[in-house]
JSON list of C-alpha atoms in Angstrom, two decimals:
[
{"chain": "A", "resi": 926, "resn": "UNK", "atom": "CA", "xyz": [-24.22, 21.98, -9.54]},
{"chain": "A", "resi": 927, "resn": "UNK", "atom": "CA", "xyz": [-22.13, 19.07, -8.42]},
{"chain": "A", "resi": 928, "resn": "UNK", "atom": "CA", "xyz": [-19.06, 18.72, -10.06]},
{"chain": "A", "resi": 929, "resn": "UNK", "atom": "CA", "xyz": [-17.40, 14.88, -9.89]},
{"chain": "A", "resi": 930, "resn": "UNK", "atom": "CA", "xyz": [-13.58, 14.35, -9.56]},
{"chain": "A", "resi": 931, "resn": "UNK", "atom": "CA", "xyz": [-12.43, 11.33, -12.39]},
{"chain": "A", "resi": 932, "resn": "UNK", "atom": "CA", "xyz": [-10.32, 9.12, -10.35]},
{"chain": "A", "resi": 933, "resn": "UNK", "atom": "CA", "xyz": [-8.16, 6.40, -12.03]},
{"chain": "A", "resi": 934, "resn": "UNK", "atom": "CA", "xyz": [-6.85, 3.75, -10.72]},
{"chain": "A", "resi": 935, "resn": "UNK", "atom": "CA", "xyz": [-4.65, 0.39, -11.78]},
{"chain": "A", "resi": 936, "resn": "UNK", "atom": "CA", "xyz": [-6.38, -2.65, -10.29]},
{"chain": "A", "resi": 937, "resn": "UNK", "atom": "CA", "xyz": [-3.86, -6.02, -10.17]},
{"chain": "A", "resi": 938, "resn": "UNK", "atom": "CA", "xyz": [-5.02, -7.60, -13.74]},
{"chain": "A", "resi": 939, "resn": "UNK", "atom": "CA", "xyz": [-4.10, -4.30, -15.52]},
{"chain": "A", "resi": 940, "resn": "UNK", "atom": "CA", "xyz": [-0.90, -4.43, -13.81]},
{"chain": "A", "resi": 941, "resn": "UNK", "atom": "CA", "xyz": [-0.53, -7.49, -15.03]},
{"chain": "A", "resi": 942, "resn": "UNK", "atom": "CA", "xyz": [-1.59, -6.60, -18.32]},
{"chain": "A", "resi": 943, "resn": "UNK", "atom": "CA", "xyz": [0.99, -3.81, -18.47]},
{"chain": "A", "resi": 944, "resn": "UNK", "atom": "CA", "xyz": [3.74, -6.03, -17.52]},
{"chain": "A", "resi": 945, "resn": "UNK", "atom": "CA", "xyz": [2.89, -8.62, -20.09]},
{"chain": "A", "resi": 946, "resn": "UNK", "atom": "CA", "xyz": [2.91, -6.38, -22.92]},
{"chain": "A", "resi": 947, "resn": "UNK", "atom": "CA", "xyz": [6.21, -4.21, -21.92]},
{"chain": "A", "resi": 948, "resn": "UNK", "atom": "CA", "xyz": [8.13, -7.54, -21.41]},
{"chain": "A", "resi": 949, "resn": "UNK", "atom": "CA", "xyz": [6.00, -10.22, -24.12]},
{"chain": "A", "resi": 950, "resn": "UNK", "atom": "CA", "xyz": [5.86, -12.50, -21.07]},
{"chain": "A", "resi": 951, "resn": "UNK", "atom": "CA", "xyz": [2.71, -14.68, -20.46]},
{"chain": "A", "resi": 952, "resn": "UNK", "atom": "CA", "xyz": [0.33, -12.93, -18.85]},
{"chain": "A", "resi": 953, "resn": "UNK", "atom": "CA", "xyz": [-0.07, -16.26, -16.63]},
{"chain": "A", "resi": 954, "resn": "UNK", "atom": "CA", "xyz": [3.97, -16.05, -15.68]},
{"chain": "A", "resi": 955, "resn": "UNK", "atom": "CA", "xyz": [3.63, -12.20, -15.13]},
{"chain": "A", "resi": 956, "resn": "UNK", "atom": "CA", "xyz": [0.39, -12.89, -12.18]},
{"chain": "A", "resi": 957, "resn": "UNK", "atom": "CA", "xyz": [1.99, -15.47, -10.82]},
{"chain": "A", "resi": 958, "resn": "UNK", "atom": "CA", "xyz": [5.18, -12.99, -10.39]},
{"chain": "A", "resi": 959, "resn": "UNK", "atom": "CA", "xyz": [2.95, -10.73, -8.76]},
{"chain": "A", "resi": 960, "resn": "UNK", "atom": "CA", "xyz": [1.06, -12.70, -6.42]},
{"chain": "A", "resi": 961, "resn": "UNK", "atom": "CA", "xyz": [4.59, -14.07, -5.69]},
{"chain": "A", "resi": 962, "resn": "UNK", "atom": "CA", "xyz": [5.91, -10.94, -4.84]},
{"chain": "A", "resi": 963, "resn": "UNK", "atom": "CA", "xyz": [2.67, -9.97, -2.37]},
{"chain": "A", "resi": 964, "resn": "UNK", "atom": "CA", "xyz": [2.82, -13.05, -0.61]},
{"chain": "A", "resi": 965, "resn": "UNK", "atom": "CA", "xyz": [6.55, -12.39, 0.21]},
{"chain": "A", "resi": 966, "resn": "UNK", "atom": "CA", "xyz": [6.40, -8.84, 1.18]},
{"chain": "A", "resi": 967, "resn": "UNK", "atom": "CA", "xyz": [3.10, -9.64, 3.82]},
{"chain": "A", "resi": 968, "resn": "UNK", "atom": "CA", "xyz": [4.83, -13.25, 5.17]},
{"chain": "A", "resi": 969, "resn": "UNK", "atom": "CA", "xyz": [7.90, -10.80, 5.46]},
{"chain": "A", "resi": 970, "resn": "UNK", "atom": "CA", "xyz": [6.01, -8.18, 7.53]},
{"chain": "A", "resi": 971, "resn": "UNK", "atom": "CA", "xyz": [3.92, -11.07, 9.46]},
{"chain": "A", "resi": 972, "resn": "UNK", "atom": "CA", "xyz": [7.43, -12.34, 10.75]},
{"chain": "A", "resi": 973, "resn": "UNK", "atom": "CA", "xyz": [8.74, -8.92, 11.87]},
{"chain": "A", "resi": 974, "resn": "UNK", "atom": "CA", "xyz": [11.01, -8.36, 9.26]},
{"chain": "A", "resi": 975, "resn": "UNK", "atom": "CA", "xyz": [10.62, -4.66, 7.11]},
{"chain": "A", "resi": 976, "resn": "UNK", "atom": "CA", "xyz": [11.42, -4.89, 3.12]},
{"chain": "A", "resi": 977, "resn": "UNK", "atom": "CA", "xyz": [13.55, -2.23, 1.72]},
{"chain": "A", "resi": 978, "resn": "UNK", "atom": "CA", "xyz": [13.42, -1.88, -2.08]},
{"chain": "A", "resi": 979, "resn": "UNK", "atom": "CA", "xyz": [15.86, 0.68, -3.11]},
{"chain": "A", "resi": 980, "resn": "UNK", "atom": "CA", "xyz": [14.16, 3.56, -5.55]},
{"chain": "A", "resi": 981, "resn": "UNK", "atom": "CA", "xyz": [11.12, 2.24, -4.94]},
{"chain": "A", "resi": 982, "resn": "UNK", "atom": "CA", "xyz": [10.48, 1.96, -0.94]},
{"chain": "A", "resi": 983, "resn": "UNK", "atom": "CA", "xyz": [10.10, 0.02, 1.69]},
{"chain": "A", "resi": 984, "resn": "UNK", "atom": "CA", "xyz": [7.18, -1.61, 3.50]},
{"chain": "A", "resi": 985, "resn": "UNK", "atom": "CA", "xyz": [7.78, -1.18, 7.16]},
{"chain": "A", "resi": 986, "resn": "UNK", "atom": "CA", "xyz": [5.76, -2.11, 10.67]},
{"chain": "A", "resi": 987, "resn": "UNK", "atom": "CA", "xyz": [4.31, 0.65, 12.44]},
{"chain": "A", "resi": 988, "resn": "UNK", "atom": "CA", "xyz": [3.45, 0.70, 16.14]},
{"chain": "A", "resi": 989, "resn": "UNK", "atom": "CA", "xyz": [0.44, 2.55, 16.86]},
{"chain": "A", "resi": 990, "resn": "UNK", "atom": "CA", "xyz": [0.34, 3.27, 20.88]},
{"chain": "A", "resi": 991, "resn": "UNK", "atom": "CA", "xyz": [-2.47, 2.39, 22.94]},
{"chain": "A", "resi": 992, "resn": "UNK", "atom": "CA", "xyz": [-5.40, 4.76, 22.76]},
{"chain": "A", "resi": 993, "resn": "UNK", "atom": "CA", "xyz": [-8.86, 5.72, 24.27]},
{"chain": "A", "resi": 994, "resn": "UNK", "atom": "CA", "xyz": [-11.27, 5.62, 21.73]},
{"chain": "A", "resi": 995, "resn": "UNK", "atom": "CA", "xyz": [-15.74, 5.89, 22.05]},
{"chain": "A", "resi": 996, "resn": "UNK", "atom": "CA", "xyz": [-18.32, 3.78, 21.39]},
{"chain": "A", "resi": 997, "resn": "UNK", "atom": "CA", "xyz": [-20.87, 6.34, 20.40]},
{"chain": "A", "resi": 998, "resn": "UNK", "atom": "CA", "xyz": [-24.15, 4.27, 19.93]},
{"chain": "A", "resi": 999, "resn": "UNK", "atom": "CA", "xyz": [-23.29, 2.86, 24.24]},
{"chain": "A", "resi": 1000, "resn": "UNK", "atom": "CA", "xyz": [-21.73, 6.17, 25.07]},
{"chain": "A", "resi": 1001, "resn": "UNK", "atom": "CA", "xyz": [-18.97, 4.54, 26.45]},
{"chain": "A", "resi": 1002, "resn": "UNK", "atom": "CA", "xyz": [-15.33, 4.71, 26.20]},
{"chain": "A", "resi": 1003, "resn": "UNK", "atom": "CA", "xyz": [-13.05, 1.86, 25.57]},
{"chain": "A", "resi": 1004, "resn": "UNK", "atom": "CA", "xyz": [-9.35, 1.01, 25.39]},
{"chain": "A", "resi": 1005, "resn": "UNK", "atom": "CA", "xyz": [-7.62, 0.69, 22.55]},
{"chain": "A", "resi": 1006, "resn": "UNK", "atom": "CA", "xyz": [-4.62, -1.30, 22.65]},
{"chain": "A", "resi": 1007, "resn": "UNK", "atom": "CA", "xyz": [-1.26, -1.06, 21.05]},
{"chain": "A", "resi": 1008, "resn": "UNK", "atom": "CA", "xyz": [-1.22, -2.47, 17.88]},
{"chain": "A", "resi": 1009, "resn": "UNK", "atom": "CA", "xyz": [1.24, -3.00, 14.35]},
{"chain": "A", "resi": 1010, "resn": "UNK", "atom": "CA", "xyz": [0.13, -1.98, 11.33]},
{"chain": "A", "resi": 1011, "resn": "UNK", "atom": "CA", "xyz": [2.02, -2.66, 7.81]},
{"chain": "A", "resi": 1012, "resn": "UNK", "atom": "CA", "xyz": [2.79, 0.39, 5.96]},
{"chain": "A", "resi": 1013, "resn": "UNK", "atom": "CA", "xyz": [4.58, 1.71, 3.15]},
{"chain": "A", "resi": 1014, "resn": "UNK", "atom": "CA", "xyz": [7.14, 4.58, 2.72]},
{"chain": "A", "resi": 1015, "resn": "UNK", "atom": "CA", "xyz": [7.99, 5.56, -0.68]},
{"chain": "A", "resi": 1016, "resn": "UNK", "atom": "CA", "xyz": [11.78, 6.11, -1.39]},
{"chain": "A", "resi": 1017, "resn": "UNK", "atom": "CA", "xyz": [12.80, 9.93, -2.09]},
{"chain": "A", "resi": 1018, "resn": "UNK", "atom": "CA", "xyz": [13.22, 9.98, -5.88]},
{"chain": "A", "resi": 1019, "resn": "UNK", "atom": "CA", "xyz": [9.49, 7.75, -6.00]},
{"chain": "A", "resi": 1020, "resn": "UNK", "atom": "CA", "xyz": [8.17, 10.96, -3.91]},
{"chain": "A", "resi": 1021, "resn": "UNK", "atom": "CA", "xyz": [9.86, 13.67, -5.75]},
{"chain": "A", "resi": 1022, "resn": "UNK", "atom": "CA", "xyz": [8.07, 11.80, -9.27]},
{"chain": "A", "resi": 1023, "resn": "UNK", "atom": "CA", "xyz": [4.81, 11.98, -8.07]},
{"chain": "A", "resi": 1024, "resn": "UNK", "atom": "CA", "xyz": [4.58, 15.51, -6.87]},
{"chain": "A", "resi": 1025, "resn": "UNK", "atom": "CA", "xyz": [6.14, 16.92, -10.05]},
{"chain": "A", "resi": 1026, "resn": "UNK", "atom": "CA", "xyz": [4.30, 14.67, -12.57]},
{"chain": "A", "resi": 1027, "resn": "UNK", "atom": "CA", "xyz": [0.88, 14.13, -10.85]},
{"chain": "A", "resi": 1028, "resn": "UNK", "atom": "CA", "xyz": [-1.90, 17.10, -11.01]},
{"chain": "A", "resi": 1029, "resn": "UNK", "atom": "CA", "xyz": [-3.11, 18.24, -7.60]},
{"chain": "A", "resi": 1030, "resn": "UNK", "atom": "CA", "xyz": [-7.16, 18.27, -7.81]}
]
């Protein structure tokens, strides 16, 4: 017997949503906040620059090193080269909220 794991999830528009009805703000203002705020956090990390968000986190650049990697239907190997990716890194008290109020599965 296969058992299946219920994952939940919060997409963008029930963000939104949530945001709207906490603050009785258009839901119209409230996305346009939001797609605001994720246009200025990627042209941020595009330029070079990190952004910190105190007890929250920050979205930072990592530098993954150059690497040999296969291409297994040619059986050959290729080079990988060193590359930024955008990441985030939640801030200490954002950690220490999950692990004691989210369920491990």
């Amino acid at each position: 017997m296969v058992t299946l794991k219920l994952v939940t999830k919060m997409t963008k528009a029930d963000l939104v949503a949530k945001i709207s009805d906490k603050l009785g703000i258009e839901k119209g203002d409230v996305q346009a906040t939001v797609e605001t705020f994720m246009e200025e956090v990627k042209t941020s990390l595009e330029s070079g620059d990190n952004v910190y968000l105190r007890g929250f986190g920050s979205f930072i650049i990592k530098t993954r090193a150059e690497k040999t990697g296969r291409n297994i239907s040619k059986n050959t190997t290729i080079k990988i080269p060193a590359h930024n990716i955008p990441a985030f890194k939640p801030a200490k008290v954002f950690l220490e909220g999950v692990k004691s109020n989210v369920e491990v599965n």
